[in-house]
Amino acid sequence: MFVGFSYNSRFRVPSAIISSLQMAATSFSGLQLAMLRSCIPSSQRFADAGTVILGGKAKVGSWNKLASVSHVSSVQPFQRSFTSSSLKSDKIVTKAMSESSANTPVSGLPINLKGKRAFIAGVADDHGYGWAIAKSLAAAGAEILVGTWVPALNIFESSLRRGKFDESRVLPDGSLMEITKVYPLDAVFDNLEDVPEDIKTNKRYAGSAKWTVQEVAESVKEDFGTIDILVHSLANGPEVTKPLLETSRKGYLAAISASSYSYVSLLKHFLPILNPGGASISLTYIASERIIPGYGGGMSSAKAALESDTRVLAFEAGRKRKIRVNTISAGPLRSRAAKAIGFIDKMIDYSLVNAPLQKELSAEEVGNAAAFLASPLASAITGTVLYVDNGLNAMGVGIDSPIFKDLDIPKDQH
């Protein structure tokens, strides 16, 4: 942003006054002063409110407030200089205009996803990473579509309508995240032919139609034509509490199907409607490469498969459609889905004690990482696992072990 002054062309502004104006502006981060003649049109575009600025605590304020503050700080010295002058009838106009409209560099690195459309598969409440990713993408300006597991669809849509999620929908600029459309989705099934009869007649699926992966992709194409961002935020292991040695073949394959192959299927069917240069993102967990006792039922294998598939899909989707494919290895979160494991609180406590950054991970931090991966700032990043876990993945031992009690290990003092 910069503040421009248009003034009556009948007089020239003394250089001393210009200097005082420039000095007054130094207190504003990212603002520049420019003297503009009245021939410059007043219809300069304002900066997009959906732009997120990295490197600063950028909360979008009221333009009226900005103009008011700018006026008080920069116009008063000008007025004082002309109090006793015969020119005091000449009017100074203060305007706030976007830097982009003046072709000047933007302060910071913007994540601007305005005009982009995202489909997030696996949003069923306002507690998980899928919701957080949707919020961050929306804050950056993207249009949001979501796919919700069919049995949870009615409760989710009802909660949205009744305003139960309104507090969670608040974006940095004070507006509420808008979800353009919610699609019923069961990513375990590629097409209707794959659905067994007992699922077709299940009362939890009654009233919903076109919820297989292929049908949802076709519906999105029919409704919107194309998308730019695809997010896979779903997993299921029916035997997740069982040790691997006690996991049945059926349970193991179910975990792989719902948590890993579902991503392959999702990208396969959405790839034709993903605009070139788009991005696809999934969520994984450190159990893919480290032993996490209690995270069983084949889920560790499913996450390992997901990460391997990410690399292969990055190559294939990159060559076919110039789509970037990445996965985020997120730390533990107190989400509804995570509670199914049974010891999520202990995992969070463990991370808090042992991670390099001693703080509880927030869903928003994972959402912001996803917004980065979906943006042009990550245009050369594909086929990678991005760790968003306060650095826990880098640790080789648990420093809370009694064997380290005599070591002088630094601890967070804040």
mmCIF file of C-alpha atoms in Angstrom:
data_model
loop_
_atom_site.group_PDB
_atom_site.id
_atom_site.type_symbol
_atom_site.label_atom_id
_atom_site.label_comp_id
_atom_site.label_asym_id
_atom_site.label_seq_id
_atom_site.Cartn_x
_atom_site.Cartn_y
_atom_site.Cartn_z
ATOM 1 C CA MET A 1 0.000 0.000 0.000
ATOM 2 C CA PHE A 2 0.993 3.588 -0.399
ATOM 3 C CA VAL A 3 -0.799 6.785 0.425
ATOM 4 C CA GLY A 4 -1.045 9.284 -2.407
ATOM 5 C CA PHE A 5 -1.912 12.975 -2.200
ATOM 6 C CA SER A 6 -3.677 14.755 -5.056
ATOM 7 C CA TYR A 7 -3.475 18.527 -4.842
ATOM 8 C CA ASN A 8 -4.553 21.606 -6.729
ATOM 9 C CA SER A 9 -2.178 22.267 -9.596
ATOM 10 C CA ARG A 10 -2.272 26.044 -9.017
ATOM 11 C CA PHE A 11 0.570 25.844 -6.528
ATOM 12 C CA ARG A 12 3.678 23.788 -5.929
ATOM 13 C CA VAL A 13 4.244 22.104 -2.593
ATOM 14 C CA PRO A 14 7.410 23.324 -0.877
ATOM 15 C CA SER A 15 10.125 20.687 -0.541
ATOM 16 C CA ALA A 16 10.233 21.194 3.238
ATOM 17 C CA ILE A 17 6.615 20.119 3.481
ATOM 18 C CA ILE A 18 7.277 17.097 1.287
ATOM 19 C CA SER A 19 10.113 16.148 3.630
ATOM 20 C CA SER A 20 7.883 16.457 6.685
ATOM 21 C CA LEU A 21 5.287 14.278 5.004
ATOM 22 C CA GLN A 22 7.899 11.653 4.196
ATOM 23 C CA MET A 23 9.148 11.685 7.784
ATOM 24 C CA ALA A 24 5.599 11.299 9.082
ATOM 25 C CA ALA A 25 5.145 8.223 6.919
ATOM 26 C CA THR A 26 8.116 6.322 8.331
ATOM 27 C CA SER A 27 5.981 4.979 11.167
ATOM 28 C CA PHE A 28 3.855 3.027 8.727
ATOM 29 C CA SER A 29 5.220 -0.403 7.708
ATOM 30 C CA GLY A 30 4.824 -1.014 4.007
ATOM 31 C CA LEU A 31 3.483 2.480 3.244
ATOM 32 C CA GLN A 32 5.091 4.924 0.853
ATOM 33 C CA LEU A 33 4.271 8.546 0.207
ATOM 34 C CA ALA A 34 3.786 9.834 -3.311
ATOM 35 C CA MET A 35 2.605 13.189 -4.576
ATOM 36 C CA LEU A 36 0.019 12.578 -7.268
ATOM 37 C CA ARG A 37 -1.567 15.281 -9.417
ATOM 38 C CA SER A 38 -5.349 15.422 -9.719
ATOM 39 C CA CYS A 39 -5.228 13.876 -13.180
ATOM 40 C CA ILE A 40 -4.634 10.492 -11.604
ATOM 41 C CA PRO A 41 -8.000 8.685 -11.479
ATOM 42 C CA SER A 42 -9.508 7.967 -8.095
ATOM 43 C CA SER A 43 -10.694 4.524 -9.123
ATOM 44 C CA GLN A 44 -7.445 2.808 -8.247
ATOM 45 C CA ARG A 45 -8.038 -0.757 -7.149
ATOM 46 C CA PHE A 46 -7.709 -1.684 -3.543
ATOM 47 C CA ALA A 47 -5.521 -4.627 -2.588
ATOM 48 C CA ASP A 48 -7.428 -7.876 -2.453
ATOM 49 C CA ALA A 49 -8.676 -8.619 1.043
ATOM 50 C CA GLY A 50 -8.005 -12.308 0.523
ATOM 51 C CA THR A 51 -4.266 -11.865 0.225
ATOM 52 C CA VAL A 52 -2.251 -13.391 3.034
ATOM 53 C CA ILE A 53 1.157 -11.850 3.735
ATOM 54 C CA LEU A 54 3.981 -14.073 4.925
ATOM 55 C CA GLY A 55 6.527 -12.637 7.312
ATOM 56 C CA GLY A 56 4.178 -10.412 9.254
ATOM 57 C CA LYS A 57 1.057 -10.549 11.385
ATOM 58 C CA ALA A 58 -1.144 -9.413 8.546
ATOM 59 C CA LYS A 59 -4.713 -8.973 9.637
ATOM 60 C CA VAL A 60 -6.839 -7.142 7.129
ATOM 61 C CA GLY A 61 -8.262 -3.996 8.658
ATOM 62 C CA SER A 62 -10.933 -1.611 7.564
ATOM 63 C CA TRP A 63 -9.925 0.558 4.650
ATOM 64 C CA ASN A 64 -11.796 3.408 6.330
ATOM 65 C CA LYS A 65 -9.656 2.969 9.421
ATOM 66 C CA LEU A 66 -6.505 2.903 7.320
ATOM 67 C CA ALA A 67 -7.519 6.051 5.479
ATOM 68 C CA SER A 68 -8.429 7.752 8.729
ATOM 69 C CA VAL A 69 -5.135 6.900 10.391
ATOM 70 C CA SER A 70 -3.187 7.948 7.312
ATOM 71 C CA HIS A 71 -5.073 11.231 7.168
ATOM 72 C CA VAL A 72 -4.400 12.128 10.787
ATOM 73 C CA SER A 73 -0.734 11.253 10.625
ATOM 74 C CA SER A 74 0.189 12.765 7.317
ATOM 75 C CA VAL A 75 -2.227 15.582 6.590
ATOM 76 C CA GLN A 76 -1.995 17.480 9.857
ATOM 77 C CA PRO A 77 1.580 18.730 9.265
ATOM 78 C CA PHE A 78 0.421 19.912 5.845
ATOM 79 C CA GLN A 79 -2.553 21.731 7.340
ATOM 80 C CA ARG A 80 -0.428 23.398 10.007
ATOM 81 C CA SER A 81 1.913 24.745 7.339
ATOM 82 C CA PHE A 82 -0.908 26.501 5.529
ATOM 83 C CA THR A 83 -2.950 27.789 8.471
ATOM 84 C CA SER A 84 -2.008 31.440 7.885
ATOM 85 C CA SER A 85 -1.582 31.143 4.153
ATOM 86 C CA SER A 86 -3.832 32.584 1.503
ATOM 87 C CA LEU A 87 -3.848 29.104 -0.038
ATOM 88 C CA LYS A 88 -5.711 27.461 2.853
ATOM 89 C CA SER A 89 -8.798 27.028 0.670
ATOM 90 C CA ASP A 90 -6.914 24.529 -1.481
ATOM 91 C CA LYS A 91 -7.894 20.996 -0.462
ATOM 92 C CA ILE A 92 -5.614 18.048 0.144
ATOM 93 C CA VAL A 93 -7.118 14.651 -0.602
ATOM 94 C CA THR A 94 -5.696 11.510 0.994
ATOM 95 C CA LYS A 95 -6.216 8.230 -0.832
ATOM 96 C CA ALA A 96 -5.178 4.664 -0.010
ATOM 97 C CA MET A 97 -4.338 2.665 -3.112
ATOM 98 C CA SER A 98 -2.910 -0.751 -3.773
ATOM 99 C CA GLU A 99 0.753 -1.087 -4.554
ATOM 100 C CA SER A 100 -0.083 -3.412 -7.424
ATOM 101 C CA SER A 101 -2.169 -0.708 -9.066
ATOM 102 C CA ALA A 102 0.884 1.545 -9.069
ATOM 103 C CA ASN A 103 3.221 -1.211 -10.261
ATOM 104 C CA THR A 104 5.316 -0.988 -7.128
ATOM 105 C CA PRO A 105 6.723 -3.985 -5.248
ATOM 106 C CA VAL A 106 4.515 -5.662 -2.651
ATOM 107 C CA SER A 107 5.904 -5.789 0.874
ATOM 108 C CA GLY A 108 6.367 -9.419 1.911
ATOM 109 C CA LEU A 109 5.405 -12.541 -0.032
ATOM 110 C CA PRO A 110 1.707 -12.770 -0.835
ATOM 111 C CA ILE A 111 -0.290 -15.993 -0.957
ATOM 112 C CA ASN A 112 -3.118 -14.937 -3.212
ATOM 113 C CA LEU A 113 -5.434 -17.736 -4.303
ATOM 114 C CA LYS A 114 -8.240 -15.484 -5.473
ATOM 115 C CA GLY A 115 -9.872 -17.000 -8.524
ATOM 116 C CA LYS A 116 -8.756 -20.493 -7.534
ATOM 117 C CA ARG A 117 -11.142 -23.291 -6.598
ATOM 118 C CA ALA A 118 -10.331 -26.034 -4.083
ATOM 119 C CA PHE A 119 -11.961 -29.373 -3.368
ATOM 120 C CA ILE A 120 -11.202 -30.757 0.087
ATOM 121 C CA ALA A 121 -12.155 -34.395 0.617
ATOM 122 C CA GLY A 122 -12.725 -35.468 4.197
ATOM 123 C CA VAL A 123 -14.323 -32.515 6.011
ATOM 124 C CA ALA A 124 -17.004 -33.645 8.454
ATOM 125 C CA ASP A 125 -16.613 -31.208 11.368
ATOM 126 C CA ASP A 126 -14.697 -28.095 12.391
ATOM 127 C CA HIS A 127 -11.985 -29.804 14.439
ATOM 128 C CA GLY A 128 -9.734 -31.594 11.982
ATOM 129 C CA TYR A 129 -6.970 -30.695 9.591
ATOM 130 C CA GLY A 130 -9.340 -30.738 6.622
ATOM 131 C CA TRP A 131 -11.341 -27.855 8.075
ATOM 132 C CA ALA A 132 -8.166 -25.940 8.938
ATOM 133 C CA ILE A 133 -6.859 -26.359 5.395
ATOM 134 C CA ALA A 134 -10.172 -25.155 3.979
ATOM 135 C CA LYS A 135 -9.987 -22.054 6.197
ATOM 136 C CA SER A 136 -6.436 -21.194 5.183
ATOM 137 C CA LEU A 137 -7.240 -21.623 1.509
ATOM 138 C CA ALA A 138 -10.343 -19.466 1.947
ATOM 139 C CA ALA A 139 -8.326 -16.814 3.799
ATOM 140 C CA ALA A 140 -6.045 -16.666 0.770
ATOM 141 C CA GLY A 141 -9.035 -16.107 -1.495
ATOM 142 C CA ALA A 142 -9.853 -19.584 -2.824
ATOM 143 C CA GLU A 143 -13.386 -20.830 -3.403
ATOM 144 C CA ILE A 144 -14.120 -23.853 -1.206
ATOM 145 C CA LEU A 145 -15.864 -27.098 -2.117
ATOM 146 C CA VAL A 146 -15.848 -30.024 0.302
ATOM 147 C CA GLY A 147 -16.556 -33.732 0.187
ATOM 148 C CA THR A 148 -18.116 -35.166 3.353
ATOM 149 C CA TRP A 149 -18.460 -38.818 4.315
ATOM 150 C CA VAL A 150 -22.048 -39.786 3.545
ATOM 151 C CA PRO A 151 -23.079 -40.967 7.049
ATOM 152 C CA ALA A 152 -21.846 -37.646 8.501
ATOM 153 C CA LEU A 153 -23.356 -35.450 5.784
ATOM 154 C CA ASN A 154 -26.684 -34.567 7.414
ATOM 155 C CA ILE A 155 -25.115 -33.579 10.738
ATOM 156 C CA PHE A 156 -22.400 -31.535 9.021
ATOM 157 C CA GLU A 157 -24.801 -29.630 6.759
ATOM 158 C CA SER A 158 -27.241 -29.089 9.614
ATOM 159 C CA SER A 159 -24.486 -27.679 11.816
ATOM 160 C CA LEU A 160 -23.461 -25.311 9.024
ATOM 161 C CA ARG A 161 -27.022 -24.071 8.504
ATOM 162 C CA ARG A 162 -27.672 -23.589 12.222
ATOM 163 C CA GLY A 163 -24.495 -21.585 12.709
ATOM 164 C CA LYS A 164 -22.819 -24.072 15.038
ATOM 165 C CA PHE A 165 -19.570 -23.656 13.082
ATOM 166 C CA ASP A 166 -19.761 -19.862 12.776
ATOM 167 C CA GLU A 167 -17.116 -19.234 15.428
ATOM 168 C CA SER A 168 -14.771 -21.651 13.653
ATOM 169 C CA ARG A 169 -15.522 -20.054 10.287
ATOM 170 C CA VAL A 170 -14.089 -16.656 11.199
ATOM 171 C CA LEU A 171 -11.231 -15.651 8.884
ATOM 172 C CA PRO A 172 -8.394 -13.213 9.679
ATOM 173 C CA ASP A 173 -10.314 -10.319 8.089
ATOM 174 C CA GLY A 174 -13.357 -10.958 10.282
ATOM 175 C CA SER A 175 -15.510 -12.476 7.541
ATOM 176 C CA LEU A 176 -16.847 -16.032 7.642
ATOM 177 C CA MET A 177 -15.482 -18.811 5.475
ATOM 178 C CA GLU A 178 -18.025 -19.686 2.807
ATOM 179 C CA ILE A 179 -18.355 -23.256 1.572
ATOM 180 C CA THR A 180 -19.816 -23.021 -1.907
ATOM 181 C CA LYS A 181 -21.017 -26.617 -2.003
ATOM 182 C CA VAL A 182 -20.876 -29.788 0.076
ATOM 183 C CA TYR A 183 -20.763 -33.076 -1.806
ATOM 184 C CA PRO A 184 -21.549 -36.481 -0.299
ATOM 185 C CA LEU A 185 -18.457 -38.674 -0.674
ATOM 186 C CA ASP A 186 -17.312 -42.147 0.242
ATOM 187 C CA ALA A 187 -13.783 -42.421 -1.123
ATOM 188 C CA VAL A 188 -13.643 -46.179 -0.525
ATOM 189 C CA PHE A 189 -15.701 -46.711 -3.663
ATOM 190 C CA ASP A 190 -14.519 -45.675 -7.130
ATOM 191 C CA ASN A 191 -17.877 -46.079 -8.868
ATOM 192 C CA LEU A 192 -21.358 -47.401 -8.249
ATOM 193 C CA GLU A 193 -20.444 -50.886 -9.462
ATOM 194 C CA ASP A 194 -17.995 -51.187 -6.542
ATOM 195 C CA VAL A 195 -20.655 -50.544 -3.907
ATOM 196 C CA PRO A 196 -21.953 -53.689 -2.201
ATOM 197 C CA GLU A 197 -25.679 -54.140 -1.763
ATOM 198 C CA ASP A 198 -25.597 -53.771 2.012
ATOM 199 C CA ILE A 199 -24.123 -50.270 1.631
ATOM 200 C CA LYS A 200 -26.615 -49.271 -1.066
ATOM 201 C CA THR A 201 -29.499 -50.209 1.230
ATOM 202 C CA ASN A 202 -27.918 -48.850 4.428
ATOM 203 C CA LYS A 203 -30.176 -46.238 5.992
ATOM 204 C CA ARG A 204 -27.164 -43.976 6.654
ATOM 205 C CA TYR A 205 -26.762 -43.649 2.882
ATOM 206 C CA ALA A 206 -30.460 -43.108 2.226
ATOM 207 C CA GLY A 207 -31.287 -39.824 0.541
ATOM 208 C CA SER A 208 -27.796 -39.354 -0.903
ATOM 209 C CA ALA A 209 -26.741 -40.033 -4.473
ATOM 210 C CA LYS A 210 -23.656 -39.750 -6.660
ATOM 211 C CA TRP A 211 -21.223 -40.165 -3.774
ATOM 212 C CA THR A 212 -18.579 -42.475 -5.264
ATOM 213 C CA VAL A 213 -15.275 -40.895 -6.291
ATOM 214 C CA GLN A 214 -16.047 -41.009 -10.005
ATOM 215 C CA GLU A 215 -19.531 -39.579 -9.526
ATOM 216 C CA VAL A 216 -18.320 -36.742 -7.304
ATOM 217 C CA ALA A 217 -15.646 -35.762 -9.834
ATOM 218 C CA GLU A 218 -18.292 -35.764 -12.561
ATOM 219 C CA SER A 219 -20.623 -33.654 -10.411
ATOM 220 C CA VAL A 220 -17.908 -31.087 -9.697
ATOM 221 C CA LYS A 221 -17.127 -30.899 -13.411
ATOM 222 C CA GLU A 222 -20.801 -30.403 -14.214
ATOM 223 C CA ASP A 223 -21.203 -27.728 -11.536
ATOM 224 C CA PHE A 224 -17.944 -25.799 -11.867
ATOM 225 C CA GLY A 225 -15.977 -27.106 -14.849
ATOM 226 C CA THR A 226 -12.537 -27.203 -13.251
ATOM 227 C CA ILE A 227 -10.692 -26.911 -9.946
ATOM 228 C CA ASP A 228 -7.168 -25.801 -9.066
ATOM 229 C CA ILE A 229 -6.498 -27.485 -5.727
ATOM 230 C CA LEU A 230 -7.291 -31.014 -4.551
ATOM 231 C CA VAL A 231 -6.908 -31.980 -0.897
ATOM 232 C CA HIS A 232 -7.130 -35.520 0.519
ATOM 233 C CA SER A 233 -7.850 -35.334 4.251
ATOM 234 C CA LEU A 234 -9.320 -38.690 5.134
ATOM 235 C CA ALA A 235 -8.254 -42.022 6.561
ATOM 236 C CA ASN A 236 -9.785 -44.994 8.289
ATOM 237 C CA GLY A 237 -8.415 -48.117 9.937
ATOM 238 C CA PRO A 238 -11.175 -50.269 11.414
ATOM 239 C CA GLU A 239 -8.589 -52.195 13.448
ATOM 240 C CA VAL A 240 -6.300 -49.263 14.294
ATOM 241 C CA THR A 241 -6.144 -50.225 17.981
ATOM 242 C CA LYS A 242 -4.845 -53.714 17.206
ATOM 243 C CA PRO A 243 -1.106 -54.536 16.978
ATOM 244 C CA LEU A 244 -0.025 -55.417 13.451
ATOM 245 C CA LEU A 245 0.434 -59.076 14.399
ATOM 246 C CA GLU A 246 -3.212 -59.211 15.436
ATOM 247 C CA THR A 247 -4.570 -57.334 12.416
ATOM 248 C CA SER A 248 -6.726 -59.324 10.026
ATOM 249 C CA ARG A 249 -6.239 -59.295 6.278
ATOM 250 C CA LYS A 250 -9.608 -57.603 5.925
ATOM 251 C CA GLY A 251 -8.709 -54.892 8.430
ATOM 252 C CA TYR A 252 -5.276 -54.323 6.894
ATOM 253 C CA LEU A 253 -6.634 -54.004 3.362
ATOM 254 C CA ALA A 254 -9.454 -51.750 4.585
ATOM 255 C CA ALA A 255 -6.872 -49.364 6.062
ATOM 256 C CA ILE A 256 -4.912 -49.324 2.808
ATOM 257 C CA SER A 257 -8.080 -48.809 0.769
ATOM 258 C CA ALA A 258 -9.501 -45.923 2.809
ATOM 259 C CA SER A 259 -6.265 -44.194 3.751
ATOM 260 C CA SER A 260 -3.985 -44.710 0.768
ATOM 261 C CA TYR A 261 -5.622 -45.964 -2.397
ATOM 262 C CA SER A 262 -8.441 -43.461 -1.906
ATOM 263 C CA TYR A 263 -5.907 -40.734 -2.723
ATOM 264 C CA VAL A 264 -4.824 -42.504 -5.913
ATOM 265 C CA SER A 265 -8.458 -42.828 -6.926
ATOM 266 C CA LEU A 266 -9.263 -39.230 -6.031
ATOM 267 C CA LEU A 267 -6.397 -37.825 -8.084
ATOM 268 C CA LYS A 268 -7.099 -40.221 -10.948
ATOM 269 C CA HIS A 269 -10.690 -39.025 -11.319
ATOM 270 C CA PHE A 270 -10.081 -35.341 -10.594
ATOM 271 C CA LEU A 271 -6.935 -35.019 -12.709
ATOM 272 C CA PRO A 272 -8.841 -34.272 -15.960
ATOM 273 C CA ILE A 273 -10.528 -31.262 -14.327
ATOM 274 C CA LEU A 274 -7.472 -29.971 -12.444
ATOM 275 C CA ASN A 275 -6.149 -26.888 -14.180
ATOM 276 C CA PRO A 276 -2.500 -27.166 -15.273
ATOM 277 C CA GLY A 277 -0.243 -25.685 -12.618
ATOM 278 C CA GLY A 278 -2.582 -26.819 -9.872
ATOM 279 C CA ALA A 279 -1.731 -28.645 -6.680
ATOM 280 C CA SER A 280 -2.778 -31.811 -4.898
ATOM 281 C CA ILE A 281 -2.111 -32.334 -1.181
ATOM 282 C CA SER A 282 -2.627 -35.208 1.257
ATOM 283 C CA LEU A 283 -1.965 -35.757 4.966
ATOM 284 C CA THR A 284 0.367 -38.371 6.383
ATOM 285 C CA TYR A 285 1.909 -39.230 9.759
ATOM 286 C CA ILE A 286 5.367 -40.044 11.140
ATOM 287 C CA ALA A 287 4.244 -43.658 11.780
ATOM 288 C CA SER A 288 4.984 -44.232 8.093
ATOM 289 C CA GLU A 289 8.705 -44.307 8.917
ATOM 290 C CA ARG A 290 8.968 -44.594 12.699
ATOM 291 C CA ILE A 291 7.525 -47.113 15.138
ATOM 292 C CA ILE A 292 4.499 -45.689 16.950
ATOM 293 C CA PRO A 293 3.191 -48.445 19.264
ATOM 294 C CA GLY A 294 -0.587 -48.352 19.365
ATOM 295 C CA TYR A 295 -0.968 -46.972 15.850
ATOM 296 C CA GLY A 296 -1.871 -50.345 14.384
ATOM 297 C CA GLY A 297 -4.341 -52.100 12.156
ATOM 298 C CA GLY A 298 -2.199 -51.508 9.096
ATOM 299 C CA MET A 299 -2.390 -47.715 9.416
ATOM 300 C CA SER A 300 1.389 -47.275 9.536
ATOM 301 C CA SER A 301 1.606 -49.305 6.325
ATOM 302 C CA ALA A 302 -1.145 -47.208 4.761
ATOM 303 C CA LYS A 303 0.742 -43.988 5.534
ATOM 304 C CA ALA A 304 3.960 -45.448 4.131
ATOM 305 C CA ALA A 305 2.085 -46.371 0.954
ATOM 306 C CA LEU A 306 0.599 -42.877 0.772
ATOM 307 C CA GLU A 307 4.054 -41.278 0.894
ATOM 308 C CA SER A 308 5.416 -43.642 -1.731
ATOM 309 C CA ASP A 309 2.400 -42.983 -3.937
ATOM 310 C CA THR A 310 2.936 -39.232 -3.502
ATOM 311 C CA ARG A 311 6.303 -39.495 -5.231
ATOM 312 C CA VAL A 312 4.983 -41.629 -8.103
ATOM 313 C CA LEU A 313 1.880 -39.463 -8.526
ATOM 314 C CA ALA A 314 4.053 -36.340 -8.550
ATOM 315 C CA PHE A 315 5.855 -37.725 -11.576
ATOM 316 C CA GLU A 316 2.778 -38.949 -13.426
ATOM 317 C CA ALA A 317 0.484 -35.986 -12.688
ATOM 318 C CA GLY A 318 3.362 -33.571 -13.255
ATOM 319 C CA ARG A 319 4.095 -34.957 -16.695
ATOM 320 C CA LYS A 320 0.431 -35.275 -17.693
ATOM 321 C CA ARG A 321 -1.078 -32.062 -16.331
ATOM 322 C CA LYS A 322 1.720 -30.081 -14.645
ATOM 323 C CA ILE A 323 0.122 -30.814 -11.280
ATOM 324 C CA ARG A 324 2.270 -30.693 -8.132
ATOM 325 C CA VAL A 325 1.669 -33.503 -5.631
ATOM 326 C CA ASN A 326 2.844 -33.234 -2.017
ATOM 327 C CA THR A 327 1.926 -34.596 1.384
ATOM 328 C CA ILE A 328 2.066 -33.001 4.827
ATOM 329 C CA SER A 329 3.294 -35.088 7.745
ATOM 330 C CA ALA A 330 1.367 -33.414 10.539
ATOM 331 C CA GLY A 331 1.941 -33.787 14.246
ATOM 332 C CA PRO A 332 -0.724 -35.042 16.670
ATOM 333 C CA LEU A 333 -3.961 -33.064 16.982
ATOM 334 C CA ARG A 334 -6.963 -33.498 19.288
ATOM 335 C CA SER A 335 -9.358 -34.092 16.412
ATOM 336 C CA ARG A 336 -12.397 -36.329 16.549
ATOM 337 C CA ALA A 337 -10.770 -38.806 14.183
ATOM 338 C CA ALA A 338 -7.532 -38.936 16.202
ATOM 339 C CA LYS A 339 -9.438 -39.797 19.362
ATOM 340 C CA ALA A 340 -10.267 -43.155 17.788
ATOM 341 C CA ILE A 341 -6.652 -44.178 18.379
ATOM 342 C CA GLY A 342 -7.225 -43.880 22.100
ATOM 343 C CA PHE A 343 -3.988 -42.251 23.235
ATOM 344 C CA ILE A 344 -3.876 -38.981 21.326
ATOM 345 C CA ASP A 345 -3.486 -36.919 24.512
ATOM 346 C CA LYS A 346 -0.363 -38.882 25.432
ATOM 347 C CA MET A 347 1.070 -38.326 21.954
ATOM 348 C CA ILE A 348 0.483 -34.586 22.252
ATOM 349 C CA ASP A 349 2.150 -34.533 25.677
ATOM 350 C CA TYR A 350 5.089 -36.534 24.298
ATOM 351 C CA SER A 351 5.527 -34.092 21.425
ATOM 352 C CA LEU A 352 5.334 -31.124 23.772
ATOM 353 C CA VAL A 353 8.168 -32.509 25.899
ATOM 354 C CA ASN A 354 10.419 -33.885 23.186
ATOM 355 C CA ALA A 355 10.024 -31.730 20.069
ATOM 356 C CA PRO A 356 12.531 -28.936 19.364
ATOM 357 C CA LEU A 357 9.648 -26.441 19.516
ATOM 358 C CA GLN A 358 7.897 -26.933 22.845
ATOM 359 C CA LYS A 359 4.352 -25.945 21.988
ATOM 360 C CA GLU A 360 1.168 -27.690 21.041
ATOM 361 C CA LEU A 361 0.680 -27.897 17.301
ATOM 362 C CA SER A 362 -2.374 -26.025 16.000
ATOM 363 C CA ALA A 363 -4.510 -27.094 13.081
ATOM 364 C CA GLU A 364 -4.067 -23.605 11.647
ATOM 365 C CA GLU A 365 -0.323 -24.187 11.247
ATOM 366 C CA VAL A 366 -1.016 -27.230 9.082
ATOM 367 C CA GLY A 367 -3.640 -25.273 7.149
ATOM 368 C CA ASN A 368 -1.171 -22.483 6.437
ATOM 369 C CA ALA A 369 1.424 -24.999 5.241
ATOM 370 C CA ALA A 370 -1.159 -26.397 2.838
ATOM 371 C CA ALA A 371 -1.957 -22.900 1.550
ATOM 372 C CA PHE A 372 1.744 -22.411 0.862
ATOM 373 C CA LEU A 373 1.998 -25.722 -1.027
ATOM 374 C CA ALA A 374 -1.073 -24.798 -3.063
ATOM 375 C CA SER A 375 0.297 -21.374 -3.966
ATOM 376 C CA PRO A 376 2.715 -20.194 -6.671
ATOM 377 C CA LEU A 377 5.322 -19.761 -3.927
ATOM 378 C CA ALA A 378 5.715 -23.566 -4.028
ATOM 379 C CA SER A 379 5.787 -23.775 -7.827
ATOM 380 C CA ALA A 380 8.950 -25.914 -7.861
ATOM 381 C CA ILE A 381 7.991 -28.207 -4.961
ATOM 382 C CA THR A 382 6.501 -31.597 -5.758
ATOM 383 C CA GLY A 383 6.872 -35.207 -4.645
ATOM 384 C CA THR A 384 7.844 -34.177 -1.130
ATOM 385 C CA VAL A 385 6.836 -34.886 2.452
ATOM 386 C CA LEU A 386 6.565 -31.608 4.361
ATOM 387 C CA TYR A 387 6.864 -32.066 8.126
ATOM 388 C CA VAL A 388 4.652 -29.780 10.172
ATOM 389 C CA ASP A 389 5.181 -31.217 13.643
ATOM 390 C CA ASN A 390 7.290 -28.732 15.630
ATOM 391 C CA GLY A 391 10.364 -30.666 14.497
ATOM 392 C CA LEU A 392 9.527 -33.929 16.288
ATOM 393 C CA ASN A 393 10.477 -35.917 13.181
ATOM 394 C CA ALA A 394 14.105 -34.813 13.591
ATOM 395 C CA MET A 395 14.518 -36.342 17.044
ATOM 396 C CA GLY A 396 16.370 -39.635 17.460
ATOM 397 C CA VAL A 397 15.521 -40.205 21.137
ATOM 398 C CA GLY A 398 12.880 -39.181 23.616
ATOM 399 C CA ILE A 399 14.601 -36.731 25.922
ATOM 400 C CA ASP A 400 12.019 -37.335 28.632
ATOM 401 C CA SER A 401 13.565 -40.748 29.190
ATOM 402 C CA PRO A 402 15.012 -41.252 32.712
ATOM 403 C CA ILE A 403 18.443 -41.977 31.221
ATOM 404 C CA PHE A 404 18.706 -38.292 30.244
ATOM 405 C CA LYS A 405 17.671 -36.902 33.620
ATOM 406 C CA ASP A 406 21.200 -35.797 34.492
ATOM 407 C CA LEU A 407 21.863 -34.084 31.180
ATOM 408 C CA ASP A 408 21.601 -30.336 30.930
ATOM 409 C CA ILE A 409 18.962 -30.282 28.193
ATOM 410 C CA PRO A 410 17.566 -26.822 27.443
ATOM 411 C CA LYS A 411 13.865 -26.376 28.020
ATOM 412 C CA ASP A 412 11.431 -23.759 26.867
ATOM 413 C CA GLN A 413 11.282 -21.020 29.480
ATOM 414 C CA HIS A 414 8.222 -19.303 28.023
#
